Short mmCIF file of C-alpha atoms and ligand atoms in Angstrom, two decimals:
data_model
loop_
_atom_site.label_atom_id
_atom_site.label_comp_id
_atom_site.label_asym_id
_atom_site.label_seq_id
_atom_site.Cartn_x
_atom_site.Cartn_y
_atom_site.Cartn_z
CA MET X 993 24.07 -3.29 33.73
CA GLN X 994 26.55 -5.52 31.98
CA MET X 995 26.25 -8.77 30.04
CA HIS X 996 28.21 -11.88 31.24
CA VAL X 997 29.72 -13.71 28.48
CA ASN X 998 32.97 -15.50 28.35
CA LEU X 999 33.90 -15.20 25.27
CA ASP X 1000 36.78 -13.81 22.82
CA TYR X 1001 34.53 -11.01 20.79
CA ARG X 1002 37.07 -10.75 18.26
CA GLN X 1003 37.31 -14.50 17.60
CA HIS X 1004 33.65 -15.43 18.18
CA ASN X 1005 31.77 -12.31 16.71
CA TRP X 1006 28.79 -13.70 15.84
CA ARG X 1007 29.35 -13.01 11.90
CA LEU X 1008 26.36 -13.89 9.66
CA GLY X 1009 26.15 -16.05 6.79
CA PHE X 1010 23.06 -14.77 4.99
CA HIS X 1011 22.36 -11.25 6.29
CA LEU X 1012 23.84 -8.12 5.65
CA GLN X 1013 26.25 -6.49 7.75
CA THR X 1014 28.92 -4.39 8.04
CA ALA X 1015 32.47 -4.87 8.82
CA VAL X 1016 32.39 -2.14 11.68
CA GLY X 1017 29.79 0.69 12.55
CA TRP X 1018 26.24 0.96 13.26
CA LEU X 1019 23.78 -0.35 10.59
CA SER X 1020 19.79 0.52 11.28
CA ASP X 1021 16.71 1.74 9.17
CA PRO X 1022 16.69 0.11 5.55
CA ASN X 1023 16.09 3.30 3.34
CA GLY X 1024 15.78 3.84 -0.53
CA LEU X 1025 14.46 0.10 -1.22
CA CYS X 1026 14.03 -0.18 -4.77
CA GLN X 1027 15.14 -2.35 -8.01
CA PHE X 1028 16.81 0.03 -10.61
CA ASN X 1029 17.70 -1.67 -14.19
CA GLY X 1030 17.26 -5.02 -12.91
CA GLU X 1031 19.39 -4.54 -9.57
CA TYR X 1032 17.75 -4.47 -6.06
CA HIS X 1033 19.17 -1.64 -4.23
CA ILE X 1034 19.55 -1.76 -0.21
CA PHE X 1035 20.43 1.40 1.40
CA HIS X 1036 20.37 1.78 5.20
CA GLN X 1037 21.28 4.10 8.03
CA TYR X 1038 25.05 3.73 8.59
CA ALA X 1039 27.59 5.23 10.98
CA PRO X 1040 30.89 3.43 10.27
CA ARG X 1041 32.52 5.37 13.16
CA TRP X 1042 29.74 4.46 15.71
CA PRO X 1043 29.50 5.29 18.71
CA TRP X 1044 30.18 8.43 17.26
CA ALA X 1045 27.16 9.69 15.10
CA GLY X 1046 26.71 10.78 11.76
CA HIS X 1047 24.37 8.46 10.26
CA GLY X 1048 24.20 8.43 6.68
CA TRP X 1049 23.27 6.13 4.07
CA GLY X 1050 25.04 2.38 3.60
CA HIS X 1051 24.29 1.11 0.14
CA TRP X 1052 24.31 -2.61 -0.91
CA THR X 1053 23.67 -3.93 -4.47
CA SER X 1054 22.20 -7.39 -5.63
CA ARG X 1055 20.73 -8.95 -8.88
CA ASP X 1056 20.13 -12.24 -7.69
CA LEU X 1057 19.43 -11.45 -3.58
CA THR X 1058 22.52 -14.09 -2.88
CA THR X 1059 25.46 -11.95 -3.90
CA TRP X 1060 25.70 -8.80 -2.25
CA GLU X 1061 28.12 -5.98 -2.98
CA PHE X 1062 28.89 -3.36 -0.47
CA HIS X 1063 29.41 0.47 -1.83
CA ARG X 1064 29.78 1.74 1.83
CA GLY X 1065 28.52 5.09 2.08
CA ALA X 1066 26.21 6.55 -0.91
CA ILE X 1067 25.17 9.69 1.16
CA ILE X 1068 27.40 10.89 3.78
CA PRO X 1069 26.39 13.44 6.08
CA GLU X 1070 28.78 16.35 5.33
CA MET X 1071 26.78 19.52 4.22
CA GLU X 1072 24.71 22.34 5.62
CA LEU X 1073 21.83 20.03 4.68
CA ASP X 1074 22.52 17.17 6.84
CA LYS X 1075 25.39 17.56 8.91
CA ASN X 1076 24.08 15.86 12.01
CA GLY X 1077 22.88 12.76 10.07
CA SER X 1078 21.58 12.13 6.70
CA TYR X 1079 18.20 10.17 8.33
CA SER X 1080 16.11 7.79 6.80
CA GLY X 1081 14.15 7.81 3.61
CA SER X 1082 12.63 6.39 0.45
CA ALA X 1083 13.77 5.95 -3.35
CA VAL X 1084 11.59 6.49 -6.34
CA VAL X 1085 12.45 5.43 -9.52
CA ARG X 1086 11.33 7.68 -12.63
CA ASP X 1087 12.33 8.80 -15.70
CA GLY X 1088 15.57 6.03 -15.98
CA GLN X 1089 16.70 7.47 -12.73
CA MET X 1090 16.57 6.76 -9.13
CA TRP X 1091 15.44 9.82 -6.74
CA CYS X 1092 16.00 9.58 -3.07
CA TYR X 1093 14.06 11.10 -0.80
CA TYR X 1094 15.71 11.76 2.84
CA THR X 1095 15.86 13.85 6.14
CA GLY X 1096 18.97 16.03 6.86
CA ASN X 1097 19.24 16.34 10.38
CA VAL X 1098 21.07 19.49 11.39
CA LEU X 1099 21.26 20.66 15.19
CA ALA X 1100 22.18 24.36 15.74
CA PRO X 1101 24.99 25.18 17.73
CA GLY X 1102 24.83 26.10 21.32
CA LYS X 1103 22.94 25.12 23.92
CA HIS X 1104 19.39 23.65 22.86
CA ASN X 1105 16.59 21.03 23.95
CA TYR X 1106 16.49 19.84 20.09
CA ASP X 1107 13.05 18.52 20.32
CA TYR X 1108 11.01 22.06 20.23
CA GLU X 1109 13.72 23.97 19.11
CA GLY X 1110 17.12 24.04 17.58
CA ARG X 1111 16.77 21.54 14.90
CA GLN X 1112 16.25 21.80 11.33
CA ALA X 1113 14.46 18.39 9.33
CA ASN X 1114 15.38 19.34 5.44
CA GLU X 1115 13.65 16.84 3.42
CA THR X 1116 16.34 16.54 0.52
CA LEU X 1117 16.75 15.02 -2.83
CA VAL X 1118 19.27 13.54 -4.42
CA ILE X 1119 19.56 11.87 -7.91
CA SER X 1120 21.18 8.55 -9.55
CA GLU X 1121 21.52 8.07 -12.86
CA ASP X 1122 24.03 5.14 -12.45
CA GLY X 1123 22.77 3.39 -9.15
CA ARG X 1124 26.46 4.31 -7.82
CA THR X 1125 27.33 7.98 -7.87
CA PHE X 1126 24.64 10.38 -6.73
CA SER X 1127 23.96 14.47 -7.57
CA ASP X 1128 24.35 17.25 -5.34
CA ARG X 1129 21.91 17.61 -2.67
CA LYS X 1130 18.91 19.65 -2.83
CA LEU X 1131 16.58 20.87 -0.59
CA VAL X 1132 12.78 20.50 -1.31
CA LEU X 1133 11.14 21.59 1.99
CA GLY X 1134 12.43 22.63 5.22
CA ASN X 1135 10.99 23.83 8.77
CA ASP X 1136 9.37 26.84 6.88
CA GLY X 1137 6.99 24.38 5.52
CA TYR X 1138 5.54 22.71 8.39
CA PRO X 1139 2.49 23.25 10.41
CA ASP X 1140 3.29 25.41 13.79
CA TYR X 1141 1.84 22.51 15.63
CA CYS X 1142 4.96 20.05 14.84
CA SER X 1143 8.12 19.71 16.99
CA CYS X 1144 11.16 19.66 15.33
CA HIS X 1145 10.96 16.05 15.06
CA VAL X 1146 9.70 15.52 11.36
CA ARG X 1147 11.11 12.98 9.18
CA ASP X 1148 11.43 9.82 6.87
CA PRO X 1149 9.65 10.97 3.68
CA LYS X 1150 7.76 8.41 1.62
CA VAL X 1151 7.38 9.63 -1.85
CA TRP X 1152 5.24 8.08 -4.23
CA TRP X 1153 3.13 8.94 -7.48
CA GLN X 1154 -0.88 8.69 -6.98
CA ASN X 1155 -3.75 10.81 -8.28
CA ASP X 1156 -1.59 12.81 -10.83
CA THR X 1157 0.81 14.04 -8.28
CA TRP X 1158 3.55 13.53 -6.46
CA ASN X 1159 2.91 12.70 -2.40
CA MET X 1160 5.33 12.85 0.32
CA LEU X 1161 4.43 11.53 4.09
CA LEU X 1162 6.34 12.66 6.68
CA GLY X 1163 6.43 11.03 10.46
CA ALA X 1164 6.09 13.92 13.18
CA ARG X 1165 5.57 14.83 17.01
CA THR X 1166 3.47 17.79 17.81
CA MET X 1167 4.55 20.45 20.23
CA ASP X 1168 2.53 18.61 22.80
CA ASP X 1169 3.78 15.27 22.54
CA HIS X 1170 1.23 13.63 20.06
CA PRO X 1171 2.11 11.59 17.07
CA ALA X 1172 0.69 13.19 13.45
CA MET X 1173 1.50 12.27 10.06
CA LEU X 1174 1.61 14.86 7.33
CA LEU X 1175 1.14 14.88 3.52
CA TYR X 1176 2.71 16.90 1.03
CA GLN X 1177 2.28 16.80 -2.70
CA SER X 1178 4.01 18.67 -5.71
CA PRO X 1179 3.72 18.57 -9.39
CA ASP X 1180 6.89 17.80 -10.07
CA GLY X 1181 8.72 16.15 -6.97
CA VAL X 1182 10.61 19.09 -6.71
CA ASN X 1183 9.22 22.12 -6.24
CA ASP X 1184 6.26 23.39 -4.38
CA TRP X 1185 5.76 20.79 -1.78
CA LYS X 1186 2.82 22.33 -0.27
CA LEU X 1187 0.76 20.64 2.94
CA ALA X 1188 -2.16 18.74 1.62
CA GLY X 1189 -3.26 17.08 4.77
CA SER X 1190 -2.34 15.49 7.94
CA CYS X 1191 -3.91 12.87 10.66
CA THR X 1192 -3.48 12.10 13.99
CA THR X 1193 -5.69 9.50 16.08
CA ILE X 1194 -9.40 9.35 16.20
CA SER X 1195 -9.52 9.31 20.07
CA GLY X 1196 -7.46 12.31 20.85
CA GLU X 1197 -5.66 10.09 23.27
CA PRO X 1198 -1.96 9.79 22.06
CA PHE X 1199 -0.76 6.50 20.38
CA GLY X 1200 2.72 7.06 21.13
CA TYR X 1201 4.47 10.50 20.90
CA MET X 1202 6.01 10.49 17.21
CA TRP X 1203 5.45 8.40 14.40
CA GLU X 1204 8.55 7.39 12.34
CA CYS X 1205 8.99 5.67 8.95
CA PRO X 1206 5.52 5.79 7.14
CA ASN X 1207 5.11 3.38 4.18
CA ILE X 1208 1.71 2.71 2.07
CA VAL X 1209 0.98 -0.50 0.77
CA SER X 1210 -1.99 -1.66 -1.56
CA LEU X 1211 -3.11 -5.19 -1.46
CA GLY X 1212 -6.08 -6.91 -2.74
CA GLY X 1213 -7.59 -3.34 -3.67
CA ARG X 1214 -6.84 -1.82 -0.09
CA GLU X 1215 -4.62 0.44 1.23
CA PHE X 1216 -2.52 -0.10 4.66
CA PHE X 1217 -1.23 3.00 6.34
CA PHE X 1218 2.28 1.49 7.86
CA VAL X 1219 3.90 3.62 10.62
CA CYS X 1220 6.38 3.45 13.53
CA PRO X 1221 4.90 4.41 16.91
CA GLN X 1222 7.27 5.67 19.63
CA GLY X 1223 6.13 5.52 23.20
CA VAL X 1224 3.47 3.09 23.20
CA PRO X 1225 2.94 1.52 26.56
CA SER X 1226 4.30 -2.00 26.55
CA GLN X 1227 1.76 -4.82 27.75
CA VAL X 1228 1.94 -8.39 27.99
CA THR X 1229 1.17 -9.39 24.64
CA LYS X 1230 1.28 -5.91 22.62
CA PHE X 1231 3.96 -3.41 22.00
CA GLN X 1232 6.48 -5.43 24.00
CA ASN X 1233 9.59 -3.29 22.64
CA ASN X 1234 10.48 0.24 23.51
CA PHE X 1235 9.25 0.97 19.81
CA ASN X 1236 7.16 -0.55 17.54
CA SER X 1237 6.30 -1.20 13.77
CA GLY X 1238 2.66 -1.87 12.37
CA TYR X 1239 -0.27 -0.73 10.22
CA PHE X 1240 -3.49 0.34 9.78
CA PRO X 1241 -5.85 -0.89 7.76
CA VAL X 1242 -7.78 2.06 5.86
CA GLU X 1243 -11.25 2.76 4.24
CA GLY X 1244 -10.65 4.35 0.91
CA THR X 1245 -7.21 5.83 0.41
CA VAL X 1246 -4.45 6.79 2.66
CA ILE X 1247 -4.70 10.38 0.45
CA ASP X 1248 -8.65 10.50 1.30
CA LEU X 1249 -8.02 10.15 4.70
CA LEU X 1250 -5.35 12.51 5.04
CA SER X 1251 -6.34 15.62 3.09
CA GLY X 1252 -10.13 16.12 3.05
CA ASP X 1253 -10.92 19.68 2.70
CA PRO X 1254 -8.16 21.76 2.60
CA ASP X 1255 -10.23 24.95 3.26
CA LEU X 1256 -11.08 22.91 6.74
CA MET X 1257 -7.41 22.16 7.10
CA ASP X 1258 -6.58 23.72 10.72
CA ALA X 1259 -3.40 25.36 11.33
CA GLU X 1260 -3.45 24.37 15.18
CA LYS X 1261 -3.86 20.74 15.00
CA PRO X 1262 -3.40 17.71 12.55
CA TYR X 1263 -6.74 17.32 10.34
CA GLY X 1264 -7.24 13.65 9.47
CA CYS X 1265 -8.13 10.98 12.34
CA ILE X 1266 -7.20 6.97 12.62
CA ASP X 1267 -8.56 4.92 15.09
CA GLU X 1268 -5.55 3.66 16.81
CA ASN X 1269 -7.61 0.49 17.88
CA THR X 1270 -7.23 -0.84 14.19
CA PHE X 1271 -3.14 -0.80 14.40
CA VAL X 1272 -1.79 -4.17 13.76
CA GLU X 1273 1.63 -5.25 14.74
CA LEU X 1274 3.93 -6.44 12.30
CA ASP X 1275 6.25 -8.65 14.53
CA TYR X 1276 6.31 -10.31 17.82
CA GLY X 1277 10.34 -10.56 18.30
CA PHE X 1278 12.79 -8.83 20.47
CA ASP X 1279 14.35 -7.27 17.34
CA PHE X 1280 12.43 -5.86 14.97
CA TYR X 1281 11.75 -1.94 13.84
CA ALA X 1282 11.49 0.59 11.06
CA PRO X 1283 10.66 -1.66 8.07
CA GLN X 1284 10.55 -0.07 4.59
CA VAL X 1285 8.41 -1.27 1.48
CA PHE X 1286 8.92 -1.42 -2.18
CA THR X 1287 7.53 -2.78 -5.32
CA ASP X 1288 10.32 -4.67 -7.71
CA GLU X 1289 9.99 -4.83 -11.55
CA LYS X 1290 8.09 -8.01 -10.79
CA GLY X 1291 5.43 -6.00 -9.13
CA ARG X 1292 5.97 -7.77 -5.69
CA GLN X 1293 5.33 -5.43 -2.47
CA ILE X 1294 8.54 -6.59 -0.66
CA LEU X 1295 9.22 -5.31 3.01
CA GLU X 1296 12.30 -5.22 4.92
CA GLY X 1297 13.05 -4.36 8.59
CA TRP X 1298 15.75 -3.24 10.77
CA MET X 1299 16.62 -6.33 13.36
CA GLY X 1300 17.30 -4.08 16.15
CA LEU X 1301 15.83 -1.31 18.17
CA PRO X 1302 16.97 2.17 18.92
CA ASP X 1303 17.60 3.58 22.09
CA ILE X 1304 18.87 0.20 23.73
CA GLU X 1305 22.22 0.17 22.54
CA MET X 1306 23.76 -1.41 25.48
CA GLN X 1307 21.85 -4.57 24.57
CA TYR X 1308 23.64 -5.38 21.68
CA GLN X 1309 26.95 -3.24 21.89
CA VAL X 1310 28.93 -6.09 24.27
CA PRO X 1311 27.83 -9.26 21.91
CA THR X 1312 29.36 -8.48 18.58
CA TYR X 1313 31.82 -5.81 19.90
CA GLU X 1314 32.68 -3.79 16.52
CA TRP X 1315 29.80 -4.05 14.29
CA LEU X 1316 25.84 -3.71 15.12
CA HIS X 1317 22.92 -4.82 13.86
CA THR X 1318 21.60 -6.43 10.45
CA LEU X 1319 18.27 -6.49 8.41
CA THR X 1320 15.68 -9.07 7.89
CA TRP X 1321 15.37 -11.18 4.71
CA LEU X 1322 13.37 -9.55 1.85
CA ARG X 1323 9.56 -10.81 2.59
CA GLU X 1324 6.94 -10.62 0.01
CA LEU X 1325 3.63 -9.23 1.20
CA SER X 1326 0.34 -11.05 0.42
CA LEU X 1327 -3.07 -10.86 1.81
CA ASN X 1328 -4.72 -14.10 3.56
CA GLU X 1329 -8.35 -15.13 3.36
CA ALA X 1330 -8.68 -13.25 6.87
CA GLY X 1331 -7.28 -10.30 5.38
CA ASN X 1332 -4.48 -10.00 7.28
CA ILE X 1333 -1.07 -9.03 5.60
CA CYS X 1334 1.46 -12.16 5.43
CA GLN X 1335 5.57 -12.00 5.02
CA TRP X 1336 6.99 -14.52 3.49
CA PRO X 1337 10.72 -14.50 2.10
CA LEU X 1338 11.48 -14.23 -1.59
CA PRO X 1339 11.89 -17.65 -2.84
CA GLU X 1340 15.44 -16.35 -4.35
CA TYR X 1341 16.58 -17.30 -0.76
CA ASP X 1342 15.96 -20.78 -1.52
CA ALA X 1343 19.16 -20.97 -3.57
CA LEU X 1344 20.87 -21.21 -0.80
CA HIS X 1345 19.38 -24.58 0.46
CA GLY X 1346 21.61 -27.48 0.61
CA ASP X 1347 20.65 -30.80 1.68
CA ARG X 1348 17.64 -31.51 3.25
CA VAL X 1349 17.65 -32.95 6.76
CA GLU X 1350 14.61 -35.02 8.29
CA PHE X 1351 14.35 -35.01 12.22
CA THR X 1352 14.92 -38.05 14.03
CA ASN X 1353 14.55 -39.00 17.60
CA GLU X 1354 18.30 -39.51 17.49
CA GLY X 1355 19.22 -36.03 16.35
CA ALA X 1356 17.57 -35.48 19.56
CA ALA X 1357 19.02 -37.83 21.73
CA ASP X 1358 21.62 -35.48 23.47
CA SER X 1359 19.43 -32.48 23.67
CA CYS X 1360 18.20 -33.35 27.00
CA GLY X 1361 21.68 -32.41 28.77
CA LYS X 1362 21.32 -29.03 27.20
CA LEU X 1363 17.91 -28.22 28.63
CA GLY X 1364 19.45 -27.71 32.02
CA THR X 1365 19.13 -24.17 32.02
CA SER X 1366 15.57 -23.80 30.93
CA ASN X 1367 13.12 -22.52 33.12
CA TYR X 1368 11.00 -25.28 31.76
CA ASP X 1369 13.20 -28.03 32.93
CA ALA X 1370 10.46 -30.33 33.96
CA PHE X 1371 8.79 -30.89 30.60
CA CYS X 1372 8.83 -34.13 28.86
CA ILE X 1373 10.85 -34.30 25.57
CA CYS X 1374 9.69 -38.26 25.13
CA GLY X 1375 9.59 -38.46 21.34
CA ALA X 1376 11.50 -35.14 20.69
CA LYS X 1377 12.74 -35.12 17.25
CA GLY X 1378 16.01 -33.01 16.21
CA ALA X 1379 18.67 -32.32 14.10
CA LYS X 1380 22.40 -30.93 14.16
CA PHE X 1381 23.79 -28.18 12.04
CA ALA X 1382 27.47 -27.89 11.96
CA ASN X 1383 27.76 -24.19 10.37
CA GLY X 1384 25.33 -22.95 12.99
CA THR X 1385 22.64 -22.21 9.91
CA ALA X 1386 19.49 -23.67 9.06
CA ASP X 1387 16.09 -23.01 7.38
CA VAL X 1388 13.81 -25.37 9.52
CA TYR X 1389 10.32 -26.12 8.62
CA LEU X 1390 7.32 -27.47 10.77
CA LYS X 1391 3.99 -28.40 8.88
CA GLY X 1392 0.96 -29.30 10.11
CA ILE X 1393 1.40 -28.99 13.83
CA GLU X 1394 -1.31 -30.33 16.44
CA GLY X 1395 -1.11 -29.26 19.82
CA GLU X 1396 1.34 -27.69 22.39
CA GLY X 1397 5.01 -28.38 22.07
CA ARG X 1398 8.18 -26.53 21.50
CA LEU X 1399 11.19 -26.02 19.53
CA MET X 1400 14.41 -25.37 21.01
CA LEU X 1401 17.64 -23.92 19.48
CA ASN X 1402 20.52 -25.52 21.45
CA GLY X 1403 18.36 -24.98 24.53
CA ASP X 1404 19.17 -21.41 24.59
CA LEU X 1405 16.02 -20.08 22.70
CA GLU X 1406 12.91 -21.38 22.49
CA LEU X 1407 9.46 -21.07 20.67
CA VAL X 1408 6.88 -22.80 22.89
CA VAL X 1409 3.13 -23.27 22.68
CA ILE X 1410 1.47 -23.42 25.99
CA GLY X 1411 -2.24 -23.26 26.12
CA ASP X 1412 -3.20 -20.02 24.33
CA MET X 1413 -0.04 -18.50 24.24
CA ILE X 1414 2.81 -18.69 21.78
CA GLU X 1415 6.19 -17.90 23.72
CA LEU X 1416 9.76 -17.17 22.39
CA ALA X 1417 11.75 -17.17 25.24
CA PHE X 1418 15.57 -17.10 25.83
CA HIS X 1419 17.33 -19.31 28.82
CA GLY X 1420 20.60 -18.16 30.24
CA ILE X 1421 22.65 -15.49 28.37
CA ALA X 1422 21.79 -16.16 24.88
CA GLY X 1423 19.29 -13.38 24.97
CA GLY X 1424 21.51 -10.68 26.57
CA TYR X 1425 19.06 -8.98 28.87
CA ARG X 1426 15.84 -10.48 27.28
CA THR X 1427 13.55 -13.13 28.30
CA VAL X 1428 10.16 -13.67 26.71
CA ARG X 1429 8.09 -12.04 23.80
CA ARG X 1430 4.37 -13.18 23.59
CA LEU X 1431 2.09 -14.06 20.79
CA PRO X 1432 -1.43 -14.93 21.85
CA VAL X 1433 -2.83 -17.97 19.60
CA ALA X 1434 -6.16 -15.81 19.36
CA GLU X 1435 -4.08 -13.32 17.23
CA LEU X 1436 -3.83 -16.12 14.37
CA SER X 1437 -6.76 -16.05 12.08
CA ALA X 1438 -6.42 -20.17 12.24
CA GLY X 1439 -7.06 -20.04 15.75
CA LYS X 1440 -4.01 -22.33 15.99
CA LEU X 1441 -0.50 -22.58 15.36
CA GLU X 1442 -0.11 -24.46 12.17
CA ASP X 1443 2.98 -24.28 10.73
CA VAL X 1444 6.34 -22.74 11.64
CA ARG X 1445 9.52 -21.90 9.38
CA MET X 1446 12.79 -20.58 11.61
CA VAL X 1447 15.40 -19.09 9.32
CA VAL X 1448 18.66 -19.53 11.77
CA ASP X 1449 21.59 -17.77 11.14
CA THR X 1450 24.32 -17.51 13.77
CA SER X 1451 23.05 -14.37 15.76
CA ALA X 1452 19.98 -13.79 13.63
CA VAL X 1453 16.39 -15.91 13.65
CA GLU X 1454 13.52 -14.80 11.74
CA ILE X 1455 10.46 -17.09 12.24
CA TYR X 1456 7.57 -16.92 10.26
CA ILE X 1457 4.31 -18.25 11.75
CA ASN X 1458 1.20 -19.71 9.76
CA GLY X 1459 2.29 -18.74 6.43
CA GLY X 1460 3.71 -15.36 7.37
CA GLU X 1461 1.01 -14.03 8.98
CA LYS X 1462 2.72 -13.45 12.37
CA THR X 1463 6.39 -12.80 12.60
CA MET X 1464 8.95 -12.95 15.41
CA SER X 1465 12.46 -11.53 14.10
CA THR X 1466 15.28 -11.79 17.00
CA ARG X 1467 19.10 -11.95 17.50
CA TRP X 1468 20.72 -14.39 19.84
CA TRP X 1469 24.02 -14.34 21.24
CA PRO X 1470 24.25 -18.74 21.25
CA GLN X 1471 27.43 -20.13 23.12
CA GLU X 1472 27.55 -22.60 20.28
CA ILE X 1473 28.09 -20.89 17.39
CA THR X 1474 29.14 -23.80 14.90
CA ASN X 1475 27.14 -26.69 16.75
CA LEU X 1476 23.43 -25.66 16.14
CA SER X 1477 21.34 -28.22 17.71
CA VAL X 1478 17.61 -28.02 16.77
CA THR X 1479 14.87 -29.99 18.74
CA SER X 1480 11.25 -30.18 18.41
CA THR X 1481 8.38 -32.08 20.62
CA PHE X 1482 5.59 -30.78 18.38
CA ASN X 1483 3.41 -33.43 16.84
CA ALA X 1484 3.84 -32.33 12.98
CA GLU X 1485 3.15 -33.86 10.01
CA GLU X 1486 6.64 -32.83 8.67
CA THR X 1487 9.46 -31.35 10.48
CA TYR X 1488 12.72 -31.08 8.56
CA ALA X 1489 15.46 -28.55 7.84
CA TYR X 1490 17.71 -27.37 5.31
CA GLU X 1491 21.26 -26.67 5.54
CA MET X 1492 22.27 -23.38 4.48
CA GLY X 1493 24.87 -21.77 2.17
CA ARG X 1494 26.32 -18.12 2.36
CA PHE X 1495 25.61 -15.01 0.59
CA THR X 1496 28.51 -13.97 -1.05
CA PHE X 1497 29.69 -10.88 0.20
CA LEU X 1498 31.86 -8.32 -2.07
CA ASN X 1499 33.77 -5.46 -0.57
CA VAL X 1500 33.18 -6.74 3.12
CA CYS X 1501 35.93 -7.27 5.13
C1 FRU Y 2051 13.99 5.16 13.22
C2 FRU Y 2051 14.91 6.48 13.11
C3 FRU Y 2051 14.27 7.51 11.94
C4 FRU Y 2051 15.39 8.39 11.54
C5 FRU Y 2051 16.50 7.75 11.69
C6 FRU Y 2051 17.87 7.94 12.21
O1 FRU Y 2051 15.04 4.38 13.69
O2 FRU Y 2051 14.82 7.11 14.55
O3 FRU Y 2051 13.29 8.11 12.57
O4 FRU Y 2051 15.41 9.16 10.11
O5 FRU Y 2051 16.44 6.60 12.87
O6 FRU Y 2051 18.90 7.15 12.34
#
């Protein structure tokens, strides 16, 4: 299926103002997030010659989070350990050095199925003294060290120090296509990584067939175990994307959950169990996956996700032509009174705020004509308020919302509350193939929509609901790039927005 967009992609390339983007190629999972000697480092999966494979780690640095320097490929697949991809992983800052762990993907030559045989997953370490150059690669754990029940899909090391030892979580798929999580421990982070635990779901029913990109978060004295399940069947209001991201609140520690008594550990199957019904989804938009969490020098636990999804490249290929994907803003994690994890953009981004714009009836005046493509043509926009943004970007706030309403971008994309459902819906071609994502109002601990922040950047939209208790992250392909029209029919105490400046991108053409 082709998407019909009458645009010259080279002139109309939906480049972003304040999200990271490469000049060409593929960008995906955030990797190795850390703050090292004051500087923030964002790595990500990067294949500059996409659609030819060869994922390595792209690398960005910033001190203030608004000026970003691109250092191109920090880890490039080229060695025996990772010749078919330097896959995702995490960073640890220790002893004045940055230690990056990732999975080296190696495919055996010849004919193989590569799921159950023919692939090596090499957990690899590289060290940086200066945050710019990296040591030779060192294999710290390979196929020999994985339990027999694992298929060839074992990856995405999350490494951290706890219980006086170095811990590594690895996502896995079993030979019978169940998901599993593996825990390894090492005295020094280099040698003797030994299996110390594992888990799958409690019911024995598969919750997907693979868990990718594990993370561990500690908030309010409680641990949360983040995973990205692949293969959970979609439902109307749950798991709406092809792959999903979320967390399990854990009783006790993640290490306890996975480890238990080593003498009882079973070589035949994963050991610990987790109740899949406790899984909380992180995002309800169209484009969010593989988030990673790190703690910065201020002690903030910060999440960043990929605004994209794997295995649906065709949805993205046409619109931006030669560059694909972006990452969300960095979001601080906190717990609200209901004990749910909230995500909120770091305040450093407020430096991009320009003039504050109040929404007015006049600002919405010519929106009616633009609503012609909507499936909801019949709704009343009497009393709608709006504003226009000449450069196509805005940071929009609705506070103290009462009742139903809709917040529209150009009549192409709208966030709408109808009865007990919040919908993010595309009208026409701005969504590519996509139509709607749903968030039941009952998922909100307040029992109603109270406030919305919508960060609109050319072709990326991040929506923060009720203080970030729920988010909806999505790409869109508006036909009007520069003239952004934002219209609201919500009855809200305050409705305003900021015009937005741009990141300073160094080293990106
Ligand atoms: C998630 C993922 C990871 C893997 C990486 C390869 O999107 O599949 O599990 O390490 O992408 O690019």
